Coordinates of C-alpha atoms (C1' of nucleotides) in Angstrom, one line a residue:
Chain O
X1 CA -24.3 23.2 -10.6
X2 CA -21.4 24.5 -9.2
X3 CA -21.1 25.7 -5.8
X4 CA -18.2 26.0 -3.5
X5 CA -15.9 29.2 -3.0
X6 CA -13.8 29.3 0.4
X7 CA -13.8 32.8 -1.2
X8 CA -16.9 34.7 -2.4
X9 CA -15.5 37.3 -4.9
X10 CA -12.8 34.8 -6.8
X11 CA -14.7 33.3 -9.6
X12 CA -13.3 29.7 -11.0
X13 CA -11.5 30.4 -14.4
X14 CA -12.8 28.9 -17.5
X15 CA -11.4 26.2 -18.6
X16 CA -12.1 23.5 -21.2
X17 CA -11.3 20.1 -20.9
X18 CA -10.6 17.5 -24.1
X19 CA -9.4 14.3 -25.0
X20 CA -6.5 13.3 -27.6
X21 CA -5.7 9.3 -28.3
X22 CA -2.5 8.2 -29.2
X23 CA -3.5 4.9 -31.3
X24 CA -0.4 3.0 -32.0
X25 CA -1.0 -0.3 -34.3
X26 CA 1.6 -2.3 -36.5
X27 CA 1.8 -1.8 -40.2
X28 CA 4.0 -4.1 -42.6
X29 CA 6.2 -4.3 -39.1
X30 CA 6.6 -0.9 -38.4
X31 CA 5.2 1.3 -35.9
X32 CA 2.3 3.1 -37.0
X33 CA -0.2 6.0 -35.6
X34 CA -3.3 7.0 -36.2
X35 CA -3.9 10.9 -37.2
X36 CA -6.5 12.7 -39.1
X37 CA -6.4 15.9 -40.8
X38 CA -7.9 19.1 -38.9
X39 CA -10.4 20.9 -41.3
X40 CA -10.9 24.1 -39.1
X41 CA -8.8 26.7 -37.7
X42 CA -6.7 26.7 -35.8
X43 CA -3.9 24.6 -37.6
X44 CA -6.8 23.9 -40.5
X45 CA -5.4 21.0 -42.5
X46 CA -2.3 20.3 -40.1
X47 CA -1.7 16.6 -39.1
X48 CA -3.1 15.9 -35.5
X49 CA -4.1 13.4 -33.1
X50 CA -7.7 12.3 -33.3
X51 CA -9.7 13.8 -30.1
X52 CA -12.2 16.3 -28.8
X53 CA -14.1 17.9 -26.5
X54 CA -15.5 16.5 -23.2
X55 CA -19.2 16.4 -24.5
X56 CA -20.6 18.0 -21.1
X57 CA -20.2 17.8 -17.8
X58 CA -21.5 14.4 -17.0
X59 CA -19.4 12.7 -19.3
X60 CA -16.7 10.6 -17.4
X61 CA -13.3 11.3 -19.1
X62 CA -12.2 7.8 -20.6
X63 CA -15.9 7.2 -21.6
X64 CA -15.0 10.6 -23.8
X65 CA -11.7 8.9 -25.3
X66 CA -13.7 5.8 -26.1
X67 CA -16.3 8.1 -27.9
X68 CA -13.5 10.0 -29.7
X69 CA -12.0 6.3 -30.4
X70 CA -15.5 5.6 -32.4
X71 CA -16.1 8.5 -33.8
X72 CA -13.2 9.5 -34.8
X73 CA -11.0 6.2 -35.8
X74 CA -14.3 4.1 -36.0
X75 CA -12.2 1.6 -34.1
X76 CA -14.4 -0.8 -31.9
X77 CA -13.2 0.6 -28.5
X78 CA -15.0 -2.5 -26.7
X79 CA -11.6 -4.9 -26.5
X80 CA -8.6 -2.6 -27.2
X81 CA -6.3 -1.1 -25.0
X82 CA -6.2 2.1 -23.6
X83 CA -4.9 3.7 -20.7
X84 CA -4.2 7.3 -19.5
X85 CA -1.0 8.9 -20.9
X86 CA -0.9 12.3 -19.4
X87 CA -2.7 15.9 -19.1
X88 CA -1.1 18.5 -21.3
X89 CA -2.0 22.1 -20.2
X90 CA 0.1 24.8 -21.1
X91 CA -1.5 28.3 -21.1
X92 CA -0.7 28.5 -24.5
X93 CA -0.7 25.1 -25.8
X94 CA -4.2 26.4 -27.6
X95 CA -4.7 29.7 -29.4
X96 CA -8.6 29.5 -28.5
X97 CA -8.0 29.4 -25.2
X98 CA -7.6 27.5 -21.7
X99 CA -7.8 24.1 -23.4
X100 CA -6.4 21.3 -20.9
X101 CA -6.1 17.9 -22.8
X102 CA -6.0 14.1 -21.2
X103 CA -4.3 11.9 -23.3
X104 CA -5.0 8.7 -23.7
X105 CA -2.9 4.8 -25.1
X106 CA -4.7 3.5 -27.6
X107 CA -2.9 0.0 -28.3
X108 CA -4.8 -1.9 -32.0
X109 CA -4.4 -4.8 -33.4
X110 CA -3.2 -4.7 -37.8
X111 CA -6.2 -2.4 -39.3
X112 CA -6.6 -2.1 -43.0
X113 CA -6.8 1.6 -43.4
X114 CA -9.7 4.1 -42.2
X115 CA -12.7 3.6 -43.9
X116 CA -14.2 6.7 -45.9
X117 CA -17.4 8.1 -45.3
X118 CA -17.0 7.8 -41.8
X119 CA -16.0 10.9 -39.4
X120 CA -12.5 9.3 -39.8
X121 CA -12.8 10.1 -43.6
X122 CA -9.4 12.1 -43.1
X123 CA -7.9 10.0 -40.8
X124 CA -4.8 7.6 -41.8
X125 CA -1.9 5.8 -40.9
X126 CA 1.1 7.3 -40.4
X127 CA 4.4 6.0 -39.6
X128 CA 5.7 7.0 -35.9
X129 CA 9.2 7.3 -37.3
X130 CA 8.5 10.1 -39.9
X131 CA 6.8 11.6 -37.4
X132 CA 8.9 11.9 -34.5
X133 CA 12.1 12.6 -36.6
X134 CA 10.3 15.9 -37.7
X135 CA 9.4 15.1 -41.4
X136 CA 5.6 16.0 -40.6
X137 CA 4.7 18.7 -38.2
X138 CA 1.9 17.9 -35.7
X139 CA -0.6 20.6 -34.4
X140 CA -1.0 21.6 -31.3
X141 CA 1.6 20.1 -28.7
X142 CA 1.2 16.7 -30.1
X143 CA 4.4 15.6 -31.0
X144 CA 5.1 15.6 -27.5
X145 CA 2.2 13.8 -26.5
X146 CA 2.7 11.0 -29.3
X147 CA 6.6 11.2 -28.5
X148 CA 5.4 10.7 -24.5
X149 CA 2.8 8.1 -26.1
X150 CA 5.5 5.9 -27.6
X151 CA 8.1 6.0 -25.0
X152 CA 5.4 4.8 -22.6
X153 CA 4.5 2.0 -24.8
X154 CA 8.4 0.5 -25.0
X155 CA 8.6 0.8 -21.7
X156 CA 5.5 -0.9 -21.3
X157 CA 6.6 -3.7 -23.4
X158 CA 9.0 -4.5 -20.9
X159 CA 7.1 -5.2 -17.7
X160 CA 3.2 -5.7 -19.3
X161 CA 1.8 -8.1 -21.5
X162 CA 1.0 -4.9 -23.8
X163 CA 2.5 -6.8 -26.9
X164 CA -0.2 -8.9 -27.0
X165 CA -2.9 -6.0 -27.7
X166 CA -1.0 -5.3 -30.8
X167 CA -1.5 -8.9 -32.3
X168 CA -4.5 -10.6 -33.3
X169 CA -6.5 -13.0 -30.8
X170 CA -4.3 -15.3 -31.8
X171 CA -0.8 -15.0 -33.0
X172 CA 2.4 -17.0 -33.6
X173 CA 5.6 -15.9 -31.5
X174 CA 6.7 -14.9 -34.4
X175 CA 3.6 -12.7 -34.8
X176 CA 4.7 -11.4 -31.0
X177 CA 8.3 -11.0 -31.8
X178 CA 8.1 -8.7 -34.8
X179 CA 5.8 -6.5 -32.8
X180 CA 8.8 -6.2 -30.1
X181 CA 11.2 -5.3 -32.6
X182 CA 9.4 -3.0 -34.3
X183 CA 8.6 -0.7 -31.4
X184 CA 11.7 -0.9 -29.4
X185 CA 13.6 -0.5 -32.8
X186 CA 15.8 -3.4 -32.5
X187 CA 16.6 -6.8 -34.0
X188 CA 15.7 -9.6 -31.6
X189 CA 17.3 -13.3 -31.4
X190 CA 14.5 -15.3 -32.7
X191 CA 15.5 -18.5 -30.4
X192 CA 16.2 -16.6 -27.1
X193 CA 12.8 -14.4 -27.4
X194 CA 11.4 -18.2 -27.8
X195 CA 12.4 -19.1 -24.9
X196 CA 12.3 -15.7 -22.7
X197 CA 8.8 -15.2 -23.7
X198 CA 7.8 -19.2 -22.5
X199 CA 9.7 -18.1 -19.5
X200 CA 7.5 -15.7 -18.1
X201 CA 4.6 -17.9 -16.4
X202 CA 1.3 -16.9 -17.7
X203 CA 2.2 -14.2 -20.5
X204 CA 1.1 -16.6 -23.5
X205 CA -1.0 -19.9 -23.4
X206 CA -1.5 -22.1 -26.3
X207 CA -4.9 -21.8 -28.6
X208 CA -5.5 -25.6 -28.5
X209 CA -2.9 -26.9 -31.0
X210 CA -4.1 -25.1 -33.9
X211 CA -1.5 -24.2 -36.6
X212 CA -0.8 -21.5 -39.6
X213 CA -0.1 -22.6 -43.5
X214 CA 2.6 -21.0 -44.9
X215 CA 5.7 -22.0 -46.4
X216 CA 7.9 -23.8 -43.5
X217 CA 6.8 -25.8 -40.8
X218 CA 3.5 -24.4 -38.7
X219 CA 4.2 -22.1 -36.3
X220 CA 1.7 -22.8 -32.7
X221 CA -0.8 -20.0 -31.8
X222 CA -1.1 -18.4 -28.5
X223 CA -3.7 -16.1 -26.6
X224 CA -2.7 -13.8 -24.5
X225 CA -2.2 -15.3 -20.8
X226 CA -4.2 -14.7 -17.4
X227 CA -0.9 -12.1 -16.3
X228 CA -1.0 -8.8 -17.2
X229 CA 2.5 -8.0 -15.2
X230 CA 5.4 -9.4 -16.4
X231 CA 7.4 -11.8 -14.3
X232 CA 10.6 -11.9 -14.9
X233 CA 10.1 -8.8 -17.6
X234 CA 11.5 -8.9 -21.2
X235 CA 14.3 -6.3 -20.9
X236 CA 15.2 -4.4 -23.7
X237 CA 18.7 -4.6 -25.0
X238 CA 21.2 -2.3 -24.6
X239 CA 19.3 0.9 -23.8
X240 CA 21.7 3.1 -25.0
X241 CA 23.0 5.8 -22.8
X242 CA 21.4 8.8 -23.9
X243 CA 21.4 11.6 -21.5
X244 CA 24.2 11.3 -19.3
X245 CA 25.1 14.9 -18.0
X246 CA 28.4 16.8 -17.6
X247 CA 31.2 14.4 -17.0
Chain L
X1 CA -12.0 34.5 -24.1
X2 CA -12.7 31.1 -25.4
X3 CA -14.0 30.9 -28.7
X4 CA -14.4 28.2 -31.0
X5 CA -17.0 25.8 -31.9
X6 CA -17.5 23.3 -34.5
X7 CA -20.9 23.4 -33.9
X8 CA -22.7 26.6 -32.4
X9 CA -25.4 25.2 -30.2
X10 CA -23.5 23.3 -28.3
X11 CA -21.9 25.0 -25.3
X12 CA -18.3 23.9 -23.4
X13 CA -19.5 22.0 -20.5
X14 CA -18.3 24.1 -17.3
X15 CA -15.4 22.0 -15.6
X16 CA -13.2 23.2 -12.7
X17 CA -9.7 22.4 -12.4
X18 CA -7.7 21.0 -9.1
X19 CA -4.7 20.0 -8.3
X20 CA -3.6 17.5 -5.7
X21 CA -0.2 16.7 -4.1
X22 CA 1.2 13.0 -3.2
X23 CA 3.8 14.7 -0.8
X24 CA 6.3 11.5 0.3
X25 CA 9.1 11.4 2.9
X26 CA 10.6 9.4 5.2
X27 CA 10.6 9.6 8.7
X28 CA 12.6 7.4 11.1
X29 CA 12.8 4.9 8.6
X30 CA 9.2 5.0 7.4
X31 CA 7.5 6.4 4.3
X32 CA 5.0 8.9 5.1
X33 CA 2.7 11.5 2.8
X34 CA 1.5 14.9 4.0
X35 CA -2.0 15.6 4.9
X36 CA -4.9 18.2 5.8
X37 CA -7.7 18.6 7.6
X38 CA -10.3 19.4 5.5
X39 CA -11.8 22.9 7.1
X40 CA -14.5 22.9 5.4
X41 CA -17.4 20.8 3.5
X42 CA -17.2 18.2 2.0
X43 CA -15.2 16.3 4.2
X44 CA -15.0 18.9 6.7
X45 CA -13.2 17.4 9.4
X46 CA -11.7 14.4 7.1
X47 CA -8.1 14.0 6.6
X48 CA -7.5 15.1 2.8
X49 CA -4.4 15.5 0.1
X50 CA -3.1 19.0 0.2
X51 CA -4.0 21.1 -3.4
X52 CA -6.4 23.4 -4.3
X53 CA -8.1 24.8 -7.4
X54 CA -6.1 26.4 -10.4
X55 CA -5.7 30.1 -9.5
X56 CA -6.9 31.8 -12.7
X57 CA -7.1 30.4 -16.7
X58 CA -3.7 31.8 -17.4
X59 CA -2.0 29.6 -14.4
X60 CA -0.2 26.7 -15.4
X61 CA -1.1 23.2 -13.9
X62 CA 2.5 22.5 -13.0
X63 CA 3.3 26.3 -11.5
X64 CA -0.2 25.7 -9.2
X65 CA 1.2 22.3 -7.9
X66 CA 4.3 24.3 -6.9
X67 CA 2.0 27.3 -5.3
X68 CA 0.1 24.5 -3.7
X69 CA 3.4 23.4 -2.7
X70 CA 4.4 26.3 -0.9
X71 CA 0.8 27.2 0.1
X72 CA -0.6 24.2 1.9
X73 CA 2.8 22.2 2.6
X74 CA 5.0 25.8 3.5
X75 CA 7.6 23.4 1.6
X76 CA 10.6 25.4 -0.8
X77 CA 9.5 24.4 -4.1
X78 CA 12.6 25.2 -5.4
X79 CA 14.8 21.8 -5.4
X80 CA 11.8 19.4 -4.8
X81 CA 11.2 16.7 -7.2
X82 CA 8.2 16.7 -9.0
X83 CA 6.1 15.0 -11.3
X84 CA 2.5 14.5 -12.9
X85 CA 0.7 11.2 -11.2
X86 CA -2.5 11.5 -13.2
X87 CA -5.8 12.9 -13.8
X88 CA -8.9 11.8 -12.0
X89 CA -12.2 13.0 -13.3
X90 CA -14.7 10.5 -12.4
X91 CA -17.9 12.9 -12.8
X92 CA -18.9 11.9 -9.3
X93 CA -15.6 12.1 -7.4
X94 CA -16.7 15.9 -5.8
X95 CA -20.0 16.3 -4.6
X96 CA -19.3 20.2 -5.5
X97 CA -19.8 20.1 -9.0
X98 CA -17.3 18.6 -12.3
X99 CA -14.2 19.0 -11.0
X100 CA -10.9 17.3 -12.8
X101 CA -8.2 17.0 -10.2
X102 CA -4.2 16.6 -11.6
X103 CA -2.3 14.8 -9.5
X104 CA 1.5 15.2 -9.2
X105 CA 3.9 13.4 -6.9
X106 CA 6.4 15.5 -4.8
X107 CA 9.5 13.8 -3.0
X108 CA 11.1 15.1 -0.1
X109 CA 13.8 14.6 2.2
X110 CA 13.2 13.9 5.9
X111 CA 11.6 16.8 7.7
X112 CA 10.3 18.3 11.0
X113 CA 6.6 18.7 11.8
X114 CA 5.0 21.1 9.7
X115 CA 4.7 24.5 11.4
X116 CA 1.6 26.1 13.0
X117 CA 0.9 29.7 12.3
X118 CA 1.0 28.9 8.6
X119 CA -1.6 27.5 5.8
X120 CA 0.4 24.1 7.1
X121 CA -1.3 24.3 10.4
X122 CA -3.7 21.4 10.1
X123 CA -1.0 19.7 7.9
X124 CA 0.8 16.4 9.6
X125 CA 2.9 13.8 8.5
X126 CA 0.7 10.0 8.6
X127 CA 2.7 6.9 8.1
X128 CA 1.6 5.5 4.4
X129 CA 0.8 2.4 5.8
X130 CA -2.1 3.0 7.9
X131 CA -3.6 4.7 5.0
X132 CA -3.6 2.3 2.7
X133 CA -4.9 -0.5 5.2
X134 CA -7.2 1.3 5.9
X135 CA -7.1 3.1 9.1
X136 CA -7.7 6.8 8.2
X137 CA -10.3 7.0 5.1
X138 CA -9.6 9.8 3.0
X139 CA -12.0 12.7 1.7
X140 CA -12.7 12.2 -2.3
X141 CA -11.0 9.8 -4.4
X142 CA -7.9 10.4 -2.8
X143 CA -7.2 6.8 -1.1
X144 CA -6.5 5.8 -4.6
X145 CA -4.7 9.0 -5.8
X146 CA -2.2 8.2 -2.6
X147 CA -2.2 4.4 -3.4
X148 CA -1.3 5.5 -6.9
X149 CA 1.2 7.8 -5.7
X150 CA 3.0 4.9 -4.0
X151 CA 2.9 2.7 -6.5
X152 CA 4.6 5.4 -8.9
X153 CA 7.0 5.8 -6.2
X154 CA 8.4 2.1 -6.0
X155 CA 8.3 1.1 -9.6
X156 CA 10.6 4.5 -10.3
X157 CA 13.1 3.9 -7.6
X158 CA 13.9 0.8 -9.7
X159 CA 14.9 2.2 -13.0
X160 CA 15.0 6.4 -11.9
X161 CA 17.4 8.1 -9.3
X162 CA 14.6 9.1 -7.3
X163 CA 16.0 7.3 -3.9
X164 CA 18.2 10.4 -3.5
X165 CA 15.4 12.9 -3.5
X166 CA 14.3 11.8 -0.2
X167 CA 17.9 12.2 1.0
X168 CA 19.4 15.7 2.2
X169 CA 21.9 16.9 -0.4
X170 CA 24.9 14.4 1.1
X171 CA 24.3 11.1 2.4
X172 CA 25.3 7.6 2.7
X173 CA 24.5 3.9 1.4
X174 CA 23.6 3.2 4.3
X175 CA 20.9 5.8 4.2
X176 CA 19.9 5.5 0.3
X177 CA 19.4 1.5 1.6
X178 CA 16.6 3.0 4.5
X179 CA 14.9 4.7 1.5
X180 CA 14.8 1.7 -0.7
X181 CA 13.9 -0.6 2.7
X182 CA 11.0 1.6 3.8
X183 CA 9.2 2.2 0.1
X184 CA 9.8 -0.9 -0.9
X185 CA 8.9 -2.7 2.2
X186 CA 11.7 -5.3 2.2
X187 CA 14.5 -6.1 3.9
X188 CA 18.4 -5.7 1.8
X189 CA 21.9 -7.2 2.3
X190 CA 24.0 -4.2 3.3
X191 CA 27.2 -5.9 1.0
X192 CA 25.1 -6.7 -2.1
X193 CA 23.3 -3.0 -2.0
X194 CA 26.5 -1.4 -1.6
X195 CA 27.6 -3.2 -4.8
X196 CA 24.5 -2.2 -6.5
X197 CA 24.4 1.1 -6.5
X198 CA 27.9 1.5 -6.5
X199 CA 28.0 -0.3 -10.3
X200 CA 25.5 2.4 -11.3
X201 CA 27.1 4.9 -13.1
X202 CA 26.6 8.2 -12.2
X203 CA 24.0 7.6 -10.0
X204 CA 25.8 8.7 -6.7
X205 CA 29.4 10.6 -7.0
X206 CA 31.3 10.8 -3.9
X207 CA 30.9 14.0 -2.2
X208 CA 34.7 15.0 -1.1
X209 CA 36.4 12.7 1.4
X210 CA 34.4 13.9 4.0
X211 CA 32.6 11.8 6.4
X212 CA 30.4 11.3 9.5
X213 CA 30.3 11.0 12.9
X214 CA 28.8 7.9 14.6
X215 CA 29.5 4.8 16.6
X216 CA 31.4 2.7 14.1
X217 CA 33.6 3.1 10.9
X218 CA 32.6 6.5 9.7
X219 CA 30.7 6.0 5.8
X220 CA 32.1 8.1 2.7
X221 CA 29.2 10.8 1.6
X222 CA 28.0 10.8 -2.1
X223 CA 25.5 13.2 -3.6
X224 CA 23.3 12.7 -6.7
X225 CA 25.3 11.9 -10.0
X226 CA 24.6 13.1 -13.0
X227 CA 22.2 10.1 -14.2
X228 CA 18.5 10.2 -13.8
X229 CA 18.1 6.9 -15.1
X230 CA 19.7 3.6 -14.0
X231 CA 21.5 1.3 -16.0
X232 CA 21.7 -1.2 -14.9
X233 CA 18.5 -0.7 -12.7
X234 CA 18.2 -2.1 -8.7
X235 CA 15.4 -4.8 -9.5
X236 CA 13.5 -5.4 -6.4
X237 CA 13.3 -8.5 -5.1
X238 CA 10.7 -10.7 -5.5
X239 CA 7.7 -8.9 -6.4
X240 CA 5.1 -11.5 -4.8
X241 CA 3.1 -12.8 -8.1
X242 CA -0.1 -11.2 -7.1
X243 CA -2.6 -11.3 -10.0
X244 CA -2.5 -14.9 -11.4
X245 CA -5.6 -15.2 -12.7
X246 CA -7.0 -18.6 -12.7
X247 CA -4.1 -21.7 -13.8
Chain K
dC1 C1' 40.2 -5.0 23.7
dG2 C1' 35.3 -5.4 22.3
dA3 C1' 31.4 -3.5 20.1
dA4 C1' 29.6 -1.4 16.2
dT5 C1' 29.2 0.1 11.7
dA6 C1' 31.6 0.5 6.9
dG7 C1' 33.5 -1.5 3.1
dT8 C1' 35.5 -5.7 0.2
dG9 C1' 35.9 -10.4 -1.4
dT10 C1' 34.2 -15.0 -2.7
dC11 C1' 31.3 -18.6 -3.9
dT12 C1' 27.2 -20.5 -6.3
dA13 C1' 22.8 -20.7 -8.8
dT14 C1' 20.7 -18.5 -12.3
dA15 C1' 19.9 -15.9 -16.3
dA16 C1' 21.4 -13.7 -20.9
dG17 C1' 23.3 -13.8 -25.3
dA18 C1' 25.7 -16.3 -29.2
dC19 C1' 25.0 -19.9 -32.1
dA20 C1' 24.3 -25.2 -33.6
dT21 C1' 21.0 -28.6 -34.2
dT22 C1' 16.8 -31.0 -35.0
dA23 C1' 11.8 -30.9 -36.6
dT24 C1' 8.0 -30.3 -39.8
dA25 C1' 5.9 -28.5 -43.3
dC26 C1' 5.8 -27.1 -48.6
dT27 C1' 7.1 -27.6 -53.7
Chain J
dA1 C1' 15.5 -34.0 -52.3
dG2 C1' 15.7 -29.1 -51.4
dT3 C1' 14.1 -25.1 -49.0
dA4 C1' 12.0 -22.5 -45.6
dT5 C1' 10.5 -21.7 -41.1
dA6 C1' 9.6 -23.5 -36.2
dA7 C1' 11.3 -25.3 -32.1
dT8 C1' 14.9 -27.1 -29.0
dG9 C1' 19.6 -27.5 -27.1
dT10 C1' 24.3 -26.1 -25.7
dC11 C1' 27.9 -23.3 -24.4
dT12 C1' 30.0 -19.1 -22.4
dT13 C1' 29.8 -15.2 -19.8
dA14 C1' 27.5 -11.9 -16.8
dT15 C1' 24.7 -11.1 -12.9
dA16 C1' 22.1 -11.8 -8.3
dG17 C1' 22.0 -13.3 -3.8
dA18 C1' 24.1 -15.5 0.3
dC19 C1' 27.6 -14.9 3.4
dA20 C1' 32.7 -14.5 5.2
dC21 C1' 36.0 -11.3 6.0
dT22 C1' 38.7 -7.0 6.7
dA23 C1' 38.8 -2.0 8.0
dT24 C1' 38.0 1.9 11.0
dT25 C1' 36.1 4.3 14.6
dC26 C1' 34.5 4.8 19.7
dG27 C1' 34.3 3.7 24.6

DNA sequence: CGAATAGTGTCTATAAGACATTATACT
DNA sequence: AGTATAATGTCTTATAGACACTATTCG
């Protein structure tokens, strides 16, 4: 039911809207994301980001990228993180047509991987490094999106308790640490993350004081804290120049 | 000539796409965003974001914020800054139907009233302030596409260049400081700001020897440097701790 | 000269990074 | 005891903010 028109004979061009999800977890400490396989044309059996079509025109937009989250990464989208990434719409970004994608953050805890017999029966793991150095080609203008998708999440890092959507409910510092290193890349000082993380009022709380087995002394678990915004933030180390201009 | 389908009964749900402009500038020392009056329903009458709807499926979203640009604002396009703010789709946000609005986020430098006799005639500068308190209420969603806008705004003057986009093409410290002062909202030592910005570098490059004509000491002029991104970035002071949740 | 604005210097509290030390578990 | 990991402490250097001072124009 679309009326409007400020001009009677200019009809509204068709265009069709859909959802991709850039769901970054942590694998064996490295940077993982989520793609599946495409099994149609165009780019049949190309790597790609999970998403879809908005389902009609009543469907709110992140409602769609939850869907697509379920459907397509059977991922229980009721606690994880997500949050809007950008809209990608190139005239020619899709052969089929006018196709204008939202993409959506999609932060997960450790997952074993995809379960078959699921719509995510072609979906799997992938590391973001292999990606984004060029060793797999992504349909579509994805690589951009998931290169956009993990520069938003370092930066994120930085000034949100993000890090803590990567971890379990409850997790060592350790646990938070390794998640730091592995998407910004770097090596981190085990004692002064210690006590920069217990710096920022609110980020962490303990979980009672519960303790993990394993081979040295128990480590203390935390939850995630009542902040969301980081005060001071965790700066990353060293962000090496990288585009400087003409000198 | 879109065709695809996974599945042939379903039809592509028909979706109209907008775009909307968070125009910014400041204007004796405060930060104000461009506005319309809506000339016709909904709203009719309401004070509104300039934008409009993509022209045809072959436009691309970016290129119509730019038409939009010159259309409803009568602003050059050419040297403006300009970036993508978001995508609202809430399906009830237009009363007209599904319609997706991309928001981008233009920067300007100080400028005169808009001019009458052009698309721009019921445009007019409104301080940002009494928007967001509340004073004028907006048509659609757009209160929040503005208080985004802002937002986006403050957080990127901190690690981006950005401050000199709302500068003419040479300026002074002193003037960069009134650009920081009036989007931030706070108050900066002279001496310490100077220091700041100077240890950029190539964020500001002096522009020739030359120099201005006022009361005092006349300032040196810089224009842009090469760097669009800050190291070491101008942290703003004290960002108030505004969400604790509960202690 | 005095007023006004531009630019520089200095001091101090605080934070960041390197690295030593102590604490608590397991075998 | 020996080893492994967690947690805390110390030192040095860099940075942020407060503020005094010098410089250059105009009337």
């Amino acid at each position: 039911m679309v009326r409007f028109m400020p001009d009677e004979s200019w009809s509204p061009p068709i265009v069709l809207i859909a959802v991709d999800l850039v769901i970054l977890t942590l694998r064996s400490s490295a940077l993982h994301v989520l793609l599946v396989e495409r099994g149609i044309a165009p780019y049949q059996g190309d790597q790609a980001l999970p998403g879809g079509f908005l389902n009609n025109a009543a469907e709110d937009i992140l409602a769609a990228a939850h869907r697509e989250l379920r459907e397509e990464a059977d991922l229980d989208a009721g606690h994880l993180h997500l949050e809007q990434l950008g809209t990608y719409g190139a005239p020619e970004r899709d052969p089929r047509g006018r196709i204008i994608s939202v993409a959506y953050l999609a932060i997960a805890p450790s997952l074993p991987e995809p379960t078959a017999g699921t719509d995510a029966a072609s979906a799997s793991w992938r590391p973001v490094d292999d990606i984004l150095s060029g060793h797999t080609k992504l349909a579509f203008d994805h690589h951009q999106i998931l290169a956009d998708g993990v520069e938003r999440a370092r930066t994120k890092l930085e000034h949100s308790a993000l890090g803590t959507a990567f971890c379990d409910e409850t997790f060592t510092i350790a646990d938070l640490q390794q998640v730091y290193e592995a998407v910004w890349g770097v090596q981190l000082d085990p004692r002064n993350f210690y006590r920069k993380v217990q710096a920022v009022p609110g980020f962490i709380v303990p979980a009672g004081d519960e303790r993990r087995t394993t081979k040295g002394r128990p480590a203390r678990l935390f939850r995630p804290g009542p902040r969301t915004v980081l005060h001071p933030p965790l700066v990353r180390p060293d962000q090496q120049p990288m585009n400087l201009g003409v000198q």
